[in-house]
XYZ file of N, CA and C in Angstrom:
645
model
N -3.378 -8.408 11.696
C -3.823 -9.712 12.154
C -2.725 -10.450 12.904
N -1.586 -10.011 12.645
C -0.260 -10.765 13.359
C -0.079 -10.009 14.780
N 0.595 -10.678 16.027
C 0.596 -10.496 16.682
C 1.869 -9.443 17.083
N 2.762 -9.731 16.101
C 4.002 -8.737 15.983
C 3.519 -7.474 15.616
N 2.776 -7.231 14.352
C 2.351 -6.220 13.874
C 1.401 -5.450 14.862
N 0.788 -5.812 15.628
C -0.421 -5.286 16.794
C 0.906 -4.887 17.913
N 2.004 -5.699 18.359
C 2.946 -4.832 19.206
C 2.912 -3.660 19.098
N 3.690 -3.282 17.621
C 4.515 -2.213 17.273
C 3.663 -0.933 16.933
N 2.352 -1.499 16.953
C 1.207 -0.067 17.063
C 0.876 0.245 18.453
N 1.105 -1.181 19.390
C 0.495 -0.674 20.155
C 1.151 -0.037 21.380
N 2.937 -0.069 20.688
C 4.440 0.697 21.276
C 3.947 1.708 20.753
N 3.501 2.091 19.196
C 3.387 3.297 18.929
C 2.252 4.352 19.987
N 1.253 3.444 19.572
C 0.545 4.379 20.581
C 0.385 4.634 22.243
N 1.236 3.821 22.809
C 1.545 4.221 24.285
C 2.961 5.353 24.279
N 3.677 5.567 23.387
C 4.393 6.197 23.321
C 4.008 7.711 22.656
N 3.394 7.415 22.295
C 2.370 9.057 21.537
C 1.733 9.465 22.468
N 1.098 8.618 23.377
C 0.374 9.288 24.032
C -1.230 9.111 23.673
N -1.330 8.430 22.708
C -2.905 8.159 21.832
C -3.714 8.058 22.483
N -4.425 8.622 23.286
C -5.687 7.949 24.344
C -6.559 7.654 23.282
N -6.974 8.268 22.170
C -8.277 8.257 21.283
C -7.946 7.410 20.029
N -6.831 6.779 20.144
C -6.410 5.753 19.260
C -6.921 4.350 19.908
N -7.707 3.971 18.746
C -8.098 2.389 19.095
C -7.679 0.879 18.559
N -7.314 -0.129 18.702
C -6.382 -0.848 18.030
C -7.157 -1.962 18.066
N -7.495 -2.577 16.623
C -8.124 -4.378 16.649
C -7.639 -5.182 16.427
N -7.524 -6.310 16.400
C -6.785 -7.070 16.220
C -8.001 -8.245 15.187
N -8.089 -7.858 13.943
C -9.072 -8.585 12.916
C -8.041 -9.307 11.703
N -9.199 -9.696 11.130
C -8.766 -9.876 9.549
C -9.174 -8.865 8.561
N -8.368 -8.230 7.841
C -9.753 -7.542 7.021
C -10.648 -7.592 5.886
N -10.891 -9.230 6.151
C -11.798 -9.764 5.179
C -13.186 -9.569 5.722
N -12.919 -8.989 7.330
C -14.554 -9.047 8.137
C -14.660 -7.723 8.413
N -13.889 -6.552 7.317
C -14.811 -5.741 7.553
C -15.806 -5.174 7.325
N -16.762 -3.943 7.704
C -17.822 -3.837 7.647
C -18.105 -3.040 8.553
N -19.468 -2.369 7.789
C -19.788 -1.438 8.649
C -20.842 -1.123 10.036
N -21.547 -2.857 10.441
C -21.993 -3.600 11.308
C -20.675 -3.457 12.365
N -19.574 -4.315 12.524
C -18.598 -4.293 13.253
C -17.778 -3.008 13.779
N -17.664 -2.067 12.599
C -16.767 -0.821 13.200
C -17.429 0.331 12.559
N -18.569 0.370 11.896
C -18.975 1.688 11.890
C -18.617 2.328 10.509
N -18.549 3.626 10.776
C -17.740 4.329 9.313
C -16.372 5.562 9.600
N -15.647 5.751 8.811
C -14.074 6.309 8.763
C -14.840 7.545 7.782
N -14.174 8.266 8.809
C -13.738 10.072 7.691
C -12.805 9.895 6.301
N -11.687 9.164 6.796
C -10.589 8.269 6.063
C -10.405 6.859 6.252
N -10.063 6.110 5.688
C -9.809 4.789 5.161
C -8.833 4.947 4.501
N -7.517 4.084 4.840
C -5.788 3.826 4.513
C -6.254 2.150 4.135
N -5.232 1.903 3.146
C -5.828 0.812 2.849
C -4.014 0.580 1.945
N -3.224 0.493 2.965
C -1.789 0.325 2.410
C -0.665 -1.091 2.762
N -0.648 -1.675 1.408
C -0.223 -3.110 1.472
C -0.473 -4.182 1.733
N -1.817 -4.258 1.735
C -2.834 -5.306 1.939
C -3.558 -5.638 0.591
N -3.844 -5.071 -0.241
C -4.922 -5.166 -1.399
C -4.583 -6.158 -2.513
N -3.210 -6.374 -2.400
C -2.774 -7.684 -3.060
C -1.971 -8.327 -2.581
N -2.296 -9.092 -1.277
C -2.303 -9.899 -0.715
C -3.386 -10.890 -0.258
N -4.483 -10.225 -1.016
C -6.159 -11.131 -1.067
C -6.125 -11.983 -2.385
N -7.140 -13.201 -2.276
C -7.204 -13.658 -2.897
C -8.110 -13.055 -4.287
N -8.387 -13.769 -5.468
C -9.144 -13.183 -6.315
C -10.737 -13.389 -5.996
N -11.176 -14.634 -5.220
C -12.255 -14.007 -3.903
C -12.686 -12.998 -3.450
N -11.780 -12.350 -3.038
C -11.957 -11.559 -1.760
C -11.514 -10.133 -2.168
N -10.549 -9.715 -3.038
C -10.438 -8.540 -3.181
C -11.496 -7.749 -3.641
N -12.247 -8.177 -4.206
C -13.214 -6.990 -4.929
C -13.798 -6.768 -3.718
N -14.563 -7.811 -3.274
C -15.250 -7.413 -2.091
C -14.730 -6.602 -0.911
N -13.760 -6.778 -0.636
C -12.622 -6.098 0.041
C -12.854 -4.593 -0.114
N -12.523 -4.230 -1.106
C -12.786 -2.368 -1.859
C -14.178 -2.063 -1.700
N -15.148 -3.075 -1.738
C -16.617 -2.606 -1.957
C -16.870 -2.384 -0.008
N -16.420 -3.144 0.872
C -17.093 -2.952 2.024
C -15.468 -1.432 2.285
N -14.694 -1.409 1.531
C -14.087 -0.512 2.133
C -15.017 1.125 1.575
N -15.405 0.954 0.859
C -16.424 1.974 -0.011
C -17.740 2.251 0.930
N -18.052 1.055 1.356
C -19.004 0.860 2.497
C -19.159 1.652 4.392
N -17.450 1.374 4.508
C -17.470 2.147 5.634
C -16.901 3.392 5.550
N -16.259 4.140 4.193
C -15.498 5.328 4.213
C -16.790 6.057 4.093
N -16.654 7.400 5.305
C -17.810 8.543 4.525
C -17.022 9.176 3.683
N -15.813 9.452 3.189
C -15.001 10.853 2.474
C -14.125 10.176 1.683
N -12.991 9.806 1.928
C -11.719 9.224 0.949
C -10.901 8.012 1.495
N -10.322 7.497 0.769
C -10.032 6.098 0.687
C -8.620 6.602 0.233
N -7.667 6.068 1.087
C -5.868 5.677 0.228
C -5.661 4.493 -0.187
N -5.389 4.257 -0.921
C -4.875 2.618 -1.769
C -3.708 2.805 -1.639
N -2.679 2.367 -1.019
C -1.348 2.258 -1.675
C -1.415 0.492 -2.045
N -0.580 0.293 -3.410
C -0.845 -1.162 -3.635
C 0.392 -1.533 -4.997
N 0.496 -2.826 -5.158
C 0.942 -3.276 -6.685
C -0.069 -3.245 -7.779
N 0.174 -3.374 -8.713
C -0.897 -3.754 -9.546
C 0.163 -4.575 -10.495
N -0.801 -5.530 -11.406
C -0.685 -6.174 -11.991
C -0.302 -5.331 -13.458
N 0.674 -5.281 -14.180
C 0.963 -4.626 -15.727
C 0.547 -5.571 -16.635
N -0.321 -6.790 -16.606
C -0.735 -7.534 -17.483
C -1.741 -8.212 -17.331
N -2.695 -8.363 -18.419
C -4.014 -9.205 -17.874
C -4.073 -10.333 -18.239
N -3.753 -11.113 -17.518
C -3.581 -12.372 -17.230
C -4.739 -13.338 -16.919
N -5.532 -13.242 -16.312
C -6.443 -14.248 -15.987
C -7.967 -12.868 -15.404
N -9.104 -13.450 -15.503
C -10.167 -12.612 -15.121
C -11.059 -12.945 -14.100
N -11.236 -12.454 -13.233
C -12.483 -12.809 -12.387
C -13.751 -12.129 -12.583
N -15.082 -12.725 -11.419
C -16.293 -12.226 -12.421
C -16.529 -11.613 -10.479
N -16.762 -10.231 -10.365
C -17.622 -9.893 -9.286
C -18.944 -9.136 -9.765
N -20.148 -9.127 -8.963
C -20.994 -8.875 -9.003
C -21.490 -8.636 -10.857
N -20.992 -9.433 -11.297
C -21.692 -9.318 -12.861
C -20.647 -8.261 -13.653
N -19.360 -8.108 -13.002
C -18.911 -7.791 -13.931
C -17.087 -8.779 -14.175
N -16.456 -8.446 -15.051
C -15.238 -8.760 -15.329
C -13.637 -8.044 -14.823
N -12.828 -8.577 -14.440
C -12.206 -7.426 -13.962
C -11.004 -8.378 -13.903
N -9.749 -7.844 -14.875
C -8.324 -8.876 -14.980
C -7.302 -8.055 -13.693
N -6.437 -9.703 -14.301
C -5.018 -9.537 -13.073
C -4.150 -10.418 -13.693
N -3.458 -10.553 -12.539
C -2.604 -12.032 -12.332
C -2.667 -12.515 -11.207
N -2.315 -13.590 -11.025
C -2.348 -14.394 -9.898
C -0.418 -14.650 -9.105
N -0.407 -14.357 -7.959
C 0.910 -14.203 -7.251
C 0.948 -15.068 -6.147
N 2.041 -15.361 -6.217
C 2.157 -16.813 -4.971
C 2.925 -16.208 -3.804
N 1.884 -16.461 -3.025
C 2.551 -16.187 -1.601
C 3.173 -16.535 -0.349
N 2.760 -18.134 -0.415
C 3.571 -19.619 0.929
C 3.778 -20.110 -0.613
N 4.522 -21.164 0.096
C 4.003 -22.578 -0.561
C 3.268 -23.101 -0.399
N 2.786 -24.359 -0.951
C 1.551 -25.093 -0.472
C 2.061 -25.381 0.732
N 3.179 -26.158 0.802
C 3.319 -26.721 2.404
C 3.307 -26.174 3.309
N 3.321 -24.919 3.247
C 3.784 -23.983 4.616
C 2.905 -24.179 5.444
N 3.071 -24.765 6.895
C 2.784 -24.503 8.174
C 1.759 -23.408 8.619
N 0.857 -23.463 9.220
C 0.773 -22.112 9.960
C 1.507 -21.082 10.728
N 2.281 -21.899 10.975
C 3.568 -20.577 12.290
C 4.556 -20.480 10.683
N 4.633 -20.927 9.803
C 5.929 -20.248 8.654
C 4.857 -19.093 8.473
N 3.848 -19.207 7.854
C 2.768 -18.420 7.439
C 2.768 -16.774 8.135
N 2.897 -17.018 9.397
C 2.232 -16.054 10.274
C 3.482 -15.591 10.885
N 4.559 -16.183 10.365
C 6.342 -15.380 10.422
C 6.706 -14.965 9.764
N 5.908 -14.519 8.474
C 6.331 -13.956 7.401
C 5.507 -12.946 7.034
N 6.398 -11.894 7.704
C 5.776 -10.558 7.975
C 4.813 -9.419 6.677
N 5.538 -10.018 5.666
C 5.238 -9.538 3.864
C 4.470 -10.462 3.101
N 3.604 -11.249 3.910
C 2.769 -11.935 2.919
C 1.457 -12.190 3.462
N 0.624 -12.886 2.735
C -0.791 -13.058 3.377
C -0.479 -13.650 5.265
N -1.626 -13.566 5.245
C -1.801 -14.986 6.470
C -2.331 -16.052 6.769
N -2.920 -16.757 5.173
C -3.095 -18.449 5.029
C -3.546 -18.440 3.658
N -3.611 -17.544 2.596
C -3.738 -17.932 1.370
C -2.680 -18.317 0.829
N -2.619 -19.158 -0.050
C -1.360 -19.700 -0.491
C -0.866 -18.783 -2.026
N -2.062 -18.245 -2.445
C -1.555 -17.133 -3.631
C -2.773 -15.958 -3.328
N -2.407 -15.062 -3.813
C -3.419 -13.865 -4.011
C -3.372 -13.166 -5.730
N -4.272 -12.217 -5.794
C -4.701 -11.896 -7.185
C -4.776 -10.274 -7.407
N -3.194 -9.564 -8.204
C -3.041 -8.281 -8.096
C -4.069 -8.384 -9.936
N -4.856 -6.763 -9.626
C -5.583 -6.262 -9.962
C -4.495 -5.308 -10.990
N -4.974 -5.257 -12.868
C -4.351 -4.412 -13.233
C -5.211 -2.888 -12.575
N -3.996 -1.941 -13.488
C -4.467 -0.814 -12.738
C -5.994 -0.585 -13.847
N -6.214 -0.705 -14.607
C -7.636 -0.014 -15.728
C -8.730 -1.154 -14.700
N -8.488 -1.999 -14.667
C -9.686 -2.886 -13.545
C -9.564 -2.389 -12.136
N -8.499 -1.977 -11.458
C -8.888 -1.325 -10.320
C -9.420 -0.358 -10.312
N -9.394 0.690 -11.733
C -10.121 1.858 -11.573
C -11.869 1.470 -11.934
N -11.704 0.509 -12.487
C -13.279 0.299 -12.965
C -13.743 -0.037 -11.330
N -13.369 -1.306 -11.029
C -13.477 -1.362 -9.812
C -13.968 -0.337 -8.703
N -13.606 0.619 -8.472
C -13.760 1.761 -7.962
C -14.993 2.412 -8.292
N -15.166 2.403 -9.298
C -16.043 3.064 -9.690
C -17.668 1.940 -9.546
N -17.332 1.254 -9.900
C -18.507 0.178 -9.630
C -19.000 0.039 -8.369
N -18.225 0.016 -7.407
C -18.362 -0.301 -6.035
C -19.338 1.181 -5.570
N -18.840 2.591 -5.890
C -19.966 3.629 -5.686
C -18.689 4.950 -5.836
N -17.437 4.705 -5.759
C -16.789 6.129 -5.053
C -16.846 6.821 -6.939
N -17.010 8.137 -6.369
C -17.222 9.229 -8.143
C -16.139 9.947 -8.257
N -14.508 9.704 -7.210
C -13.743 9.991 -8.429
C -12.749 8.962 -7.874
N -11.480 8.917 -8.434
C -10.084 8.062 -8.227
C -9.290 8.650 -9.429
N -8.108 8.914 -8.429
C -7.157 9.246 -8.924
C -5.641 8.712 -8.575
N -4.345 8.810 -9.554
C -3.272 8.757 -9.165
C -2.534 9.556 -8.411
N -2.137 9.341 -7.192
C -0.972 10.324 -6.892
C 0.403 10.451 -6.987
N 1.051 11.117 -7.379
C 2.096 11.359 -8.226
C 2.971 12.062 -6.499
N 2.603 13.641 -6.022
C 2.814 13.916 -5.381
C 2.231 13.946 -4.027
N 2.994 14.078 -2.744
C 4.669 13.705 -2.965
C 4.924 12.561 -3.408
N 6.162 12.255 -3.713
C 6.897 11.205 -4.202
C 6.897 9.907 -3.348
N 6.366 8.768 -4.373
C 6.952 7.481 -2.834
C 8.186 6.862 -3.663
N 9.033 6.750 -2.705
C 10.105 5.746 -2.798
C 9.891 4.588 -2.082
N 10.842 3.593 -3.157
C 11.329 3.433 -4.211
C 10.741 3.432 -5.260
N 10.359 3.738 -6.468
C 9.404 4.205 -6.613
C 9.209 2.926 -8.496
N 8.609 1.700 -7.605
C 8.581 1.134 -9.087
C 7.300 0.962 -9.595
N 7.667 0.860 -10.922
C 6.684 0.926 -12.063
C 5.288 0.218 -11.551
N 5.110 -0.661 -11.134
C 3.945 -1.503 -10.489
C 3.626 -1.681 -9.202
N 3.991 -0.128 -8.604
C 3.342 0.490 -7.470
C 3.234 1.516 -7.202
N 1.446 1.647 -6.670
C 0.650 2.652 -6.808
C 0.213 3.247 -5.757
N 0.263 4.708 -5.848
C -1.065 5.178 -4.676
C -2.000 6.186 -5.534
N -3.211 5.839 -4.873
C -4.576 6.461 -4.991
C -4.872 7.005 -4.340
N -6.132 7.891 -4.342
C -7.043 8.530 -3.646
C -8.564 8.244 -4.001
N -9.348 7.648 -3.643
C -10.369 8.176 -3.914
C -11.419 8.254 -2.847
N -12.211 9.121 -3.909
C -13.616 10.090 -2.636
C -14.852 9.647 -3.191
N -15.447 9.577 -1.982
C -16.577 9.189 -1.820
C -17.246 10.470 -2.377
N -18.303 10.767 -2.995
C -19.117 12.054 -2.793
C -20.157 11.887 -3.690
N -20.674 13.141 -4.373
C -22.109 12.613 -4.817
C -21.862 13.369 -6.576
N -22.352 12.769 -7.077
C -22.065 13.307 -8.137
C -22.552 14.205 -9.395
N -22.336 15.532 -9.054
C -23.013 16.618 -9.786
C -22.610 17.268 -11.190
N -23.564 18.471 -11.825
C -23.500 18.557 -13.237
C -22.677 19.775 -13.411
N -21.551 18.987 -14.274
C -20.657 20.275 -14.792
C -21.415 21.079 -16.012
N -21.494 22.810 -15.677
C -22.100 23.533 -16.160
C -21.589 23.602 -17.766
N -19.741 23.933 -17.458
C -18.959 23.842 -18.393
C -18.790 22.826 -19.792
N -19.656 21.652 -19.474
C -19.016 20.171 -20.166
C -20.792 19.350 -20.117
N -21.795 20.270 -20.640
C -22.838 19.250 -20.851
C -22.436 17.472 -21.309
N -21.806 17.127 -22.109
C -21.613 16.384 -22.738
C -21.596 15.248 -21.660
N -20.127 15.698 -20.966
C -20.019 14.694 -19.697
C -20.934 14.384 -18.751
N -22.049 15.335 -19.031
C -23.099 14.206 -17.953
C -23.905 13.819 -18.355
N -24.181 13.647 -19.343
C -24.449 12.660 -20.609
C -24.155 11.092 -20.642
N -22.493 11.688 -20.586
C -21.719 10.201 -20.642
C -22.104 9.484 -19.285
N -22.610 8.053 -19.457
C -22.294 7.122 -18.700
C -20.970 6.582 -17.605
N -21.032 6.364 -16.767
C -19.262 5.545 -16.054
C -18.901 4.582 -17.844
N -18.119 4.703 -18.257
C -17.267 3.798 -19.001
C -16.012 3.044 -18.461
N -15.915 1.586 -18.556
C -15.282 0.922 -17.906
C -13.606 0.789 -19.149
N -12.452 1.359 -18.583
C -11.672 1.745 -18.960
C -10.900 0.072 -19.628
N -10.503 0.550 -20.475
C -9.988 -0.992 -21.630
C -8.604 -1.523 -20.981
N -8.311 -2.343 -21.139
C -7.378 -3.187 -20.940
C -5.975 -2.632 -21.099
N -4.931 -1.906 -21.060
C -3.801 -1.462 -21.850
C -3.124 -2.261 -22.908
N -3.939 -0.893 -23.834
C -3.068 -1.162 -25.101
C -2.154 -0.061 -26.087
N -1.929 0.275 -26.619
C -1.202 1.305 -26.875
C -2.505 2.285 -28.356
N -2.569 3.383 -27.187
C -3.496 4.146 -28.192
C -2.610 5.583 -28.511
N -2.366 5.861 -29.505
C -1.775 7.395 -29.169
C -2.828 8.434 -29.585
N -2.585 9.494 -29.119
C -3.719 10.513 -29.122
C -3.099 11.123 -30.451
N -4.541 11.672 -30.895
C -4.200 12.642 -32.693
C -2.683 12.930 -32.548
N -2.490 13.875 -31.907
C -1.429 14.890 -31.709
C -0.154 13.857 -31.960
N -0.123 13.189 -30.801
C 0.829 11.698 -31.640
C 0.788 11.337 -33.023
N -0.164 10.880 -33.267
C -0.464 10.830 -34.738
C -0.119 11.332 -35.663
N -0.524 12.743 -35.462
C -0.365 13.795 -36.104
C 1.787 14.070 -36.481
N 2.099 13.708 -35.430
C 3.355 13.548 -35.338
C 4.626 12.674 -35.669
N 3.742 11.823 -35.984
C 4.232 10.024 -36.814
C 5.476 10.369 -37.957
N 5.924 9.602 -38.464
C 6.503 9.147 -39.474
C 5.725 9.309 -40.679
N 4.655 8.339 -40.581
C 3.671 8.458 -41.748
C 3.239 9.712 -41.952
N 2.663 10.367 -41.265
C 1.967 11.848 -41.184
C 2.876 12.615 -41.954
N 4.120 12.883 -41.699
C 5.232 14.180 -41.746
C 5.059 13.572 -43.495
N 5.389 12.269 -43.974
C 5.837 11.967 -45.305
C 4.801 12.196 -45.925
N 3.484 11.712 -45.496
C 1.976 12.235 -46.399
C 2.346 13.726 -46.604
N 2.149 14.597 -45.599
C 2.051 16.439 -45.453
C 2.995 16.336 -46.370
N 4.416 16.270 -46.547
C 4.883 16.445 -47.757
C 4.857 16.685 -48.797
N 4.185 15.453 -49.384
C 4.355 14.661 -50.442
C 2.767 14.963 -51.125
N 2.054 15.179 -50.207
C 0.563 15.539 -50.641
C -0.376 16.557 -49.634
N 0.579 17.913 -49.597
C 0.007 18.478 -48.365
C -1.451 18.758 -48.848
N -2.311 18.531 -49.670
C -3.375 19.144 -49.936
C -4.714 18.177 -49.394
N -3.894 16.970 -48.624
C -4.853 15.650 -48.239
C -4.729 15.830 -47.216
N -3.993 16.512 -46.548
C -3.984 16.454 -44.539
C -4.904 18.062 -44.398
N -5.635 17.754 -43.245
C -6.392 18.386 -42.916
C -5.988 18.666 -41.242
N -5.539 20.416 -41.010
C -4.805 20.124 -39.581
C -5.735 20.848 -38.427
């Protein structure tokens, strides 16, 4: 949306050579698939929390809207749930992050290359609500990517993948298509049996009364 940022693509692509590269100059609160159609791929990197708590959900849902195949998220997320918003009937936490000040100008606004371009805060999404998110909106899988590596590589930033596709019955795993989408809980600390199984408490019970543990 900045006019700096539209340069330096559009150095990039006279210098590539891009004839079949096309460049807009929008917001992408107006997109949609009326205006530009639909993407094989959809990149969707460093923008997603820089929306307000408005606008982001909707944001992912028209991006769900114009991807036919897969979607990249690179983004922050929120490590705490802090406050909740309500889209389309459902719930979905964050926090809320300040991005001007109130006073800021329009030209401070739109010189500051790392932040919105007139909200005065925006609303990062933990990661268990962005995945619900995802899933609500229509795409049937999302995942983390691990590899390759992004640097620098901190704790409360993420990249994704997810794909659009249709969603069929594993032969292997009746059960799972059974199961419903379940909307993933809040982080809290669950450890799996095997943890359990591995405790403090556990080792001193097996001890002390191995004839009560059952392994």
């Amino acid at each position: 949306i900045r006019e700096a940022n539209l340069a330096k693509a559009q150095f990039a692509k006279n210098y590539l050579k891009l004839d079949n590269f096309h460049l807009y100059q929008d917001d992408v609160r107006n997109l949609s698939v009326d205006k530009y159609g639909t993407f094989d791929i959809v990149l969707c990197s460093g923008i997603l929390y820089h929306l307000e708590a408005s606008d982001v959900c909707q944001f992912v849902k028209n991006i769900y809207e114009v991807c036919d195949h897969v979607a990249l998220f690179d983004t922050f997320v929120s490590l705490s749930d802090r406050r909740s918003v309500e889209f389309d009937g459902k719930t979905y936490w964050g926090l809320d992050y300040f991005e001007h000040a109130t006073e800021a100008t329009t030209k401070e606004k739109t010189q500051n290359l790392w932040a919105s371009i007139d909200n005065a805060g925006s609303f990062w999404l933990t990661q268990p609500s962005l995945c619900n998110l995802m899933g609500h909106v229509g795409f049937t899988s999302f995942y983390e990517c691990h590899v390759p590596t992004r640097l620098p590589k901190f704790s409360d930033r993420r990249t994704y993948v997810a794909i659009k596709g249709k969603a069929i019955k594993l032969l292997s795993s009746p059960i799972t298509n059974q199961t419903p989408l379940l909307d993933i809980p809040e982080p809290e600390f669950m450890p799996s049996s095997v943890q359990k199984q591995r405790g403090l408490l556990f080792k001193f019970v097996k001890k002390r009364f191995p004839q009560s543990i059952k392994n």
